[in-house]
Amino acid sequence: MYQLVAIGNALLDTEFKLTDEILTQTGLTKGNMTLADTDEQTALFDILNTHGLTPTKQAGGGSAGNTVACFSALGGMSFYNCRVGHDKRGVFYLSDMANMGVTIDGGKAEVAGATGTCAVLVTDDGERTMQTNLAVSGQIDETNVDFDALTGAKYLYLEGYLAMTPSVQDAISKLCQTAKAQGVKIVVSFADPAVVRFAKDGVMSWLSDGVDMIFCNMDEAKLFAETDDDIQAVHALLNHAKVVVITNGANPTTVADKDSVRLYDVPPADVVDTNGAGDNFAGAFLYALAQGADYQACVGLAGAVASRVVSQFGARLPKAEYGLIKETVLG
């Protein structure tokens, strides 16, 4: 029986450290994710190679993948619906997730073709900019989903990037219907400002009947609400979710429901790389919530995990480190 069931893009992350000047030459929008085909991804790597840049790190990634990896590494039981290629990258990805304690049905997830990749470009201020070639993940559909995994689960987690993938919408609709029938809470993560800018209609289709929780950052909240006012953004999201969790960098995190809007401080961090911060925050928050913790304790654990993630390269910590943070924060 799983506590958290998620669906998302399975991607192998390749990280590069670079200057703002080189980032400008790539034509990518700083802080956003851009989808690319194989030729565009190759052209990007050519630009990076021209400047003598080599990867600082390569690891399993994907927004929801990072979330379930964090949740499981903390001691939770999670299941991940995804789609990988029958190639070396796919084998690495499945093995990497298994090592973090995440269950994936390889028979459903693995298909002929290439595993998706994500070039993560990290500038000197720690901001991450991404270019993603979805490859086979871009065709994820019902055949890759185990609906039975929802039986007895606490949460169904939907990754915002999938709002850009037409093939998966029927599966997501069926997952939501199954979740509601079984009393499983539906959680949506916006994941990236680009999702709100370019796939808001897709996200709205998930929110149309209301969900239990939304995770996003304040920039995404304001884009969604089309406002520059923090409180207006919060209340706009509460029209679609029972609970809203909004991170805001080093500023306090907002947790709001119909009764109140609360602000919780997060620990300071020496920012090296923001890749995966929000994903890990959501995973740690949901883990603590699944254990019966109050919102302050949930933010305490989530903030501690996220602050450690941004202080190093890569979107995930070693599995043992998650346990050490949990012991320190929750005892």
mmCIF file of N, CA and C in Angstrom, residues 89-165:
data_model
loop_
_atom_site.group_PDB
_atom_site.id
_atom_site.type_symbol
_atom_site.label_atom_id
_atom_site.label_comp_id
_atom_site.label_asym_id
_atom_site.label_seq_id
_atom_site.Cartn_x
_atom_site.Cartn_y
_atom_site.Cartn_z
ATOM 1 N N ARG A 89 19.970 5.008 -20.504
ATOM 2 C CA ARG A 89 19.451 6.062 -19.636
ATOM 3 C C ARG A 89 18.222 5.576 -18.871
ATOM 4 N N GLY A 90 17.368 4.822 -19.554
ATOM 5 C CA GLY A 90 16.178 4.287 -18.901
ATOM 6 C C GLY A 90 16.529 3.316 -17.792
ATOM 7 N N VAL A 91 17.498 2.453 -18.048
ATOM 8 C CA VAL A 91 17.952 1.505 -17.025
ATOM 9 C C VAL A 91 18.502 2.253 -15.818
ATOM 10 N N PHE A 92 19.319 3.278 -16.085
ATOM 11 C CA PHE A 92 19.874 4.090 -15.002
ATOM 12 C C PHE A 92 18.760 4.752 -14.207
ATOM 13 N N TYR A 93 17.778 5.314 -14.901
ATOM 14 C CA TYR A 93 16.698 6.035 -14.233
ATOM 15 C C TYR A 93 15.918 5.114 -13.299
ATOM 16 N N LEU A 94 15.523 3.946 -13.795
ATOM 17 C CA LEU A 94 14.747 3.014 -12.976
ATOM 18 C C LEU A 94 15.551 2.547 -11.769
ATOM 19 N N SER A 95 16.842 2.292 -11.975
ATOM 20 C CA SER A 95 17.703 1.857 -10.880
ATOM 21 C C SER A 95 17.873 2.963 -9.845
ATOM 22 N N ASP A 96 18.053 4.194 -10.315
ATOM 23 C CA ASP A 96 18.240 5.336 -9.435
ATOM 24 C C ASP A 96 17.015 5.545 -8.558
ATOM 25 N N MET A 97 15.829 5.434 -9.146
ATOM 26 C CA MET A 97 14.592 5.611 -8.381
ATOM 27 C C MET A 97 14.411 4.482 -7.375
ATOM 28 N N ALA A 98 14.733 3.260 -7.777
ATOM 29 C CA ALA A 98 14.626 2.125 -6.855
ATOM 30 C C ALA A 98 15.549 2.310 -5.658
ATOM 31 N N ASN A 99 16.740 2.856 -5.900
ATOM 32 C CA ASN A 99 17.688 3.100 -4.814
ATOM 33 C C ASN A 99 17.164 4.134 -3.816
ATOM 34 N N MET A 100 16.298 5.039 -4.288
ATOM 35 C CA MET A 100 15.702 6.033 -3.397
ATOM 36 C C MET A 100 14.477 5.484 -2.669
ATOM 37 N N GLY A 101 14.058 4.265 -3.047
ATOM 38 C CA GLY A 101 12.923 3.639 -2.383
ATOM 39 C C GLY A 101 11.605 3.803 -3.104
ATOM 40 N N VAL A 102 11.639 4.334 -4.340
ATOM 41 C CA VAL A 102 10.426 4.567 -5.118
ATOM 42 C C VAL A 102 10.073 3.308 -5.923
ATOM 43 N N THR A 103 8.797 2.946 -5.916
ATOM 44 C CA THR A 103 8.337 1.813 -6.709
ATOM 45 C C THR A 103 7.863 2.287 -8.078
ATOM 46 N N ILE A 104 8.365 1.656 -9.132
ATOM 47 C CA ILE A 104 7.926 1.894 -10.510
ATOM 48 C C ILE A 104 7.660 0.536 -11.149
ATOM 49 N N ASP A 105 6.557 0.405 -11.848
ATOM 50 C CA ASP A 105 6.274 -0.815 -12.584
ATOM 51 C C ASP A 105 7.016 -0.741 -13.914
ATOM 52 N N GLY A 106 8.193 -1.382 -13.971
ATOM 53 C CA GLY A 106 9.004 -1.320 -15.181
ATOM 54 C C GLY A 106 8.304 -1.861 -16.398
ATOM 55 N N GLY A 107 7.429 -2.831 -16.210
ATOM 56 C CA GLY A 107 6.692 -3.397 -17.333
ATOM 57 C C GLY A 107 5.782 -2.392 -17.995
ATOM 58 N N LYS A 108 5.252 -1.450 -17.222
ATOM 59 C CA LYS A 108 4.400 -0.404 -17.774
ATOM 60 C C LYS A 108 5.204 0.818 -18.199
ATOM 61 N N ALA A 109 6.282 1.106 -17.466
ATOM 62 C CA ALA A 109 7.030 2.343 -17.701
ATOM 63 C C ALA A 109 7.972 2.258 -18.887
ATOM 64 N N GLU A 110 8.583 1.099 -19.119
ATOM 65 C CA GLU A 110 9.646 0.985 -20.119
ATOM 66 C C GLU A 110 9.080 0.668 -21.498
ATOM 67 N N VAL A 111 9.460 1.462 -22.506
ATOM 68 C CA VAL A 111 8.989 1.290 -23.881
ATOM 69 C C VAL A 111 10.176 1.445 -24.831
ATOM 70 N N ALA A 112 9.970 1.057 -26.078
ATOM 71 C CA ALA A 112 11.010 1.237 -27.086
ATOM 72 C C ALA A 112 11.222 2.732 -27.342
ATOM 73 N N GLY A 113 12.484 3.133 -27.497
ATOM 74 C CA GLY A 113 12.781 4.534 -27.782
ATOM 75 C C GLY A 113 13.770 5.103 -26.793
ATOM 76 N N ALA A 114 13.905 6.430 -26.834
ATOM 77 C CA ALA A 114 14.908 7.125 -26.028
ATOM 78 C C ALA A 114 14.295 7.733 -24.773
ATOM 79 N N THR A 115 15.015 7.630 -23.669
ATOM 80 C CA THR A 115 14.605 8.254 -22.412
ATOM 81 C C THR A 115 14.771 9.770 -22.500
ATOM 82 N N GLY A 116 13.851 10.504 -21.882
ATOM 83 C CA GLY A 116 13.899 11.957 -21.907
ATOM 84 C C GLY A 116 15.102 12.516 -21.178
ATOM 85 N N THR A 117 15.552 13.677 -21.626
ATOM 86 C CA THR A 117 16.699 14.341 -21.013
ATOM 87 C C THR A 117 16.369 15.797 -20.705
ATOM 88 N N CYS A 118 17.040 16.327 -19.700
ATOM 89 C CA CYS A 118 16.861 17.731 -19.333
ATOM 90 C C CYS A 118 18.215 18.368 -19.101
ATOM 91 N N ALA A 119 18.530 19.399 -19.880
ATOM 92 C CA ALA A 119 19.743 20.182 -19.658
ATOM 93 C C ALA A 119 19.412 21.260 -18.634
ATOM 94 N N VAL A 120 20.105 21.216 -17.502
ATOM 95 C CA VAL A 120 19.867 22.168 -16.415
ATOM 96 C C VAL A 120 21.039 23.144 -16.376
ATOM 97 N N LEU A 121 20.761 24.409 -16.669
ATOM 98 C CA LEU A 121 21.803 25.431 -16.745
ATOM 99 C C LEU A 121 21.723 26.305 -15.502
ATOM 100 N N VAL A 122 22.782 26.292 -14.703
ATOM 101 C CA VAL A 122 22.794 26.992 -13.425
ATOM 102 C C VAL A 122 23.748 28.187 -13.503
ATOM 103 N N THR A 123 23.201 29.386 -13.308
ATOM 104 C CA THR A 123 24.014 30.597 -13.351
ATOM 105 C C THR A 123 24.605 30.898 -11.974
ATOM 106 N N ASP A 124 25.446 31.934 -11.913
ATOM 107 C CA ASP A 124 26.189 32.228 -10.689
ATOM 108 C C ASP A 124 25.294 32.570 -9.505
ATOM 109 N N ASP A 125 24.069 33.023 -9.778
ATOM 110 C CA ASP A 125 23.144 33.344 -8.684
ATOM 111 C C ASP A 125 22.365 32.129 -8.200
ATOM 112 N N GLY A 126 22.661 30.947 -8.767
ATOM 113 C CA GLY A 126 22.004 29.716 -8.354
ATOM 114 C C GLY A 126 20.710 29.429 -9.083
ATOM 115 N N GLU A 127 20.247 30.361 -9.926
ATOM 116 C CA GLU A 127 18.998 30.145 -10.668
ATOM 117 C C GLU A 127 19.162 29.049 -11.702
ATOM 118 N N ARG A 128 18.135 28.185 -11.838
ATOM 119 C CA ARG A 128 18.203 27.119 -12.827
ATOM 120 C C ARG A 128 17.305 27.440 -14.014
ATOM 121 N N THR A 129 17.843 27.201 -15.213
ATOM 122 C CA THR A 129 17.118 27.345 -16.469
ATOM 123 C C THR A 129 17.212 25.997 -17.170
ATOM 124 N N MET A 130 16.092 25.517 -17.723
ATOM 125 C CA MET A 130 16.088 24.153 -18.243
ATOM 126 C C MET A 130 15.600 24.080 -19.685
ATOM 127 N N GLN A 131 16.219 23.174 -20.426
ATOM 128 C CA GLN A 131 15.720 22.806 -21.745
ATOM 129 C C GLN A 131 15.493 21.290 -21.738
ATOM 130 N N THR A 132 14.282 20.889 -22.070
ATOM 131 C CA THR A 132 13.885 19.489 -21.932
ATOM 132 C C THR A 132 13.518 18.863 -23.266
ATOM 133 N N ASN A 133 14.129 17.731 -23.540
ATOM 134 C CA ASN A 133 13.733 16.886 -24.664
ATOM 135 C C ASN A 133 12.995 15.699 -24.065
ATOM 136 N N LEU A 134 11.671 15.701 -24.152
ATOM 137 C CA LEU A 134 10.858 14.687 -23.488
ATOM 138 C C LEU A 134 11.077 13.280 -24.043
ATOM 139 N N ALA A 135 11.413 13.168 -25.337
ATOM 140 C CA ALA A 135 11.569 11.861 -25.987
ATOM 141 C C ALA A 135 10.329 11.008 -25.693
ATOM 142 N N VAL A 136 10.483 9.759 -25.235
ATOM 143 C CA VAL A 136 9.309 8.891 -25.056
ATOM 144 C C VAL A 136 8.387 9.380 -23.945
ATOM 145 N N SER A 137 8.916 10.175 -23.006
ATOM 146 C CA SER A 137 8.057 10.684 -21.936
ATOM 147 C C SER A 137 6.954 11.585 -22.483
ATOM 148 N N GLY A 138 7.196 12.152 -23.647
ATOM 149 C CA GLY A 138 6.203 13.022 -24.265
ATOM 150 C C GLY A 138 4.990 12.298 -24.779
ATOM 151 N N GLN A 139 5.025 10.953 -24.772
ATOM 152 C CA GLN A 139 3.869 10.149 -25.200
ATOM 153 C C GLN A 139 3.300 9.318 -24.054
ATOM 154 N N ILE A 140 3.605 9.682 -22.812
ATOM 155 C CA ILE A 140 3.064 8.944 -21.688
ATOM 156 C C ILE A 140 1.541 8.928 -21.761
ATOM 157 N N ASP A 141 0.945 7.742 -21.509
ATOM 158 C CA ASP A 141 -0.507 7.609 -21.604
ATOM 159 C C ASP A 141 -1.001 6.541 -20.629
ATOM 160 N N GLU A 142 -2.248 6.112 -20.789
ATOM 161 C CA GLU A 142 -2.855 5.169 -19.852
ATOM 162 C C GLU A 142 -2.086 3.862 -19.747
ATOM 163 N N THR A 143 -1.416 3.434 -20.819
ATOM 164 C CA THR A 143 -0.698 2.159 -20.780
ATOM 165 C C THR A 143 0.463 2.179 -19.800
ATOM 166 N N ASN A 144 0.910 3.380 -19.430
ATOM 167 C CA ASN A 144 2.037 3.518 -18.497
ATOM 168 C C ASN A 144 1.589 3.717 -17.053
ATOM 169 N N VAL A 145 0.283 3.681 -16.815
ATOM 170 C CA VAL A 145 -0.262 4.026 -15.503
ATOM 171 C C VAL A 145 -0.852 2.800 -14.807
ATOM 172 N N ASP A 146 -0.507 2.630 -13.538
ATOM 173 C CA ASP A 146 -1.095 1.582 -12.705
ATOM 174 C C ASP A 146 -2.140 2.225 -11.801
ATOM 175 N N PHE A 147 -3.402 2.130 -12.193
ATOM 176 C CA PHE A 147 -4.473 2.761 -11.431
ATOM 177 C C PHE A 147 -4.705 2.066 -10.091
ATOM 178 N N ASP A 148 -4.371 0.783 -10.012
ATOM 179 C CA ASP A 148 -4.559 0.036 -8.762
ATOM 180 C C ASP A 148 -3.649 0.530 -7.641
ATOM 181 N N ALA A 149 -2.553 1.217 -8.020
ATOM 182 C CA ALA A 149 -1.625 1.720 -7.006
ATOM 183 C C ALA A 149 -2.296 2.732 -6.077
ATOM 184 N N LEU A 150 -3.410 3.331 -6.520
ATOM 185 C CA LEU A 150 -4.110 4.322 -5.702
ATOM 186 C C LEU A 150 -4.849 3.710 -4.518
ATOM 187 N N THR A 151 -5.080 2.410 -4.559
ATOM 188 C CA THR A 151 -5.845 1.756 -3.494
ATOM 189 C C THR A 151 -5.168 1.959 -2.136
ATOM 190 N N GLY A 152 -5.861 2.633 -1.238
ATOM 191 C CA GLY A 152 -5.334 2.872 0.099
ATOM 192 C C GLY A 152 -4.368 4.036 0.213
ATOM 193 N N ALA A 153 -4.121 4.748 -0.892
ATOM 194 C CA ALA A 153 -3.166 5.855 -0.870
ATOM 195 C C ALA A 153 -3.747 7.086 -0.168
ATOM 196 N N LYS A 154 -2.862 7.965 0.283
ATOM 197 C CA LYS A 154 -3.279 9.230 0.884
ATOM 198 C C LYS A 154 -3.359 10.346 -0.154
ATOM 199 N N TYR A 155 -2.374 10.350 -1.088
ATOM 200 C CA TYR A 155 -2.267 11.470 -2.016
ATOM 201 C C TYR A 155 -2.012 10.999 -3.445
ATOM 202 N N LEU A 156 -2.649 11.683 -4.393
ATOM 203 C CA LEU A 156 -2.323 11.590 -5.819
ATOM 204 C C LEU A 156 -1.673 12.902 -6.199
ATOM 205 N N TYR A 157 -0.457 12.836 -6.757
ATOM 206 C CA TYR A 157 0.335 14.033 -7.042
ATOM 207 C C TYR A 157 0.492 14.205 -8.548
ATOM 208 N N LEU A 158 0.051 15.352 -9.053
ATOM 209 C CA LEU A 158 0.101 15.651 -10.486
ATOM 210 C C LEU A 158 1.149 16.728 -10.758
ATOM 211 N N GLU A 159 2.088 16.417 -11.621
ATOM 212 C CA GLU A 159 3.155 17.350 -12.008
ATOM 213 C C GLU A 159 2.659 18.300 -13.089
ATOM 214 N N GLY A 160 2.828 19.610 -12.849
ATOM 215 C CA GLY A 160 2.316 20.619 -13.759
ATOM 216 C C GLY A 160 2.799 20.499 -15.186
ATOM 217 N N TYR A 161 4.043 20.046 -15.384
ATOM 218 C CA TYR A 161 4.571 19.933 -16.739
ATOM 219 C C TYR A 161 3.692 19.060 -17.630
ATOM 220 N N LEU A 162 2.973 18.100 -17.035
ATOM 221 C CA LEU A 162 2.148 17.204 -17.839
ATOM 222 C C LEU A 162 0.947 17.910 -18.468
ATOM 223 N N ALA A 163 0.674 19.131 -18.034
ATOM 224 C CA ALA A 163 -0.388 19.905 -18.677
ATOM 225 C C ALA A 163 -0.036 20.214 -20.118
ATOM 226 N N MET A 164 1.246 20.064 -20.467
ATOM 227 C CA MET A 164 1.722 20.298 -21.829
ATOM 228 C C MET A 164 1.709 19.027 -22.681
ATOM 229 N N THR A 165 1.272 17.905 -22.117
ATOM 230 C CA THR A 165 1.331 16.613 -22.811
ATOM 231 C C THR A 165 -0.069 16.097 -23.112
#
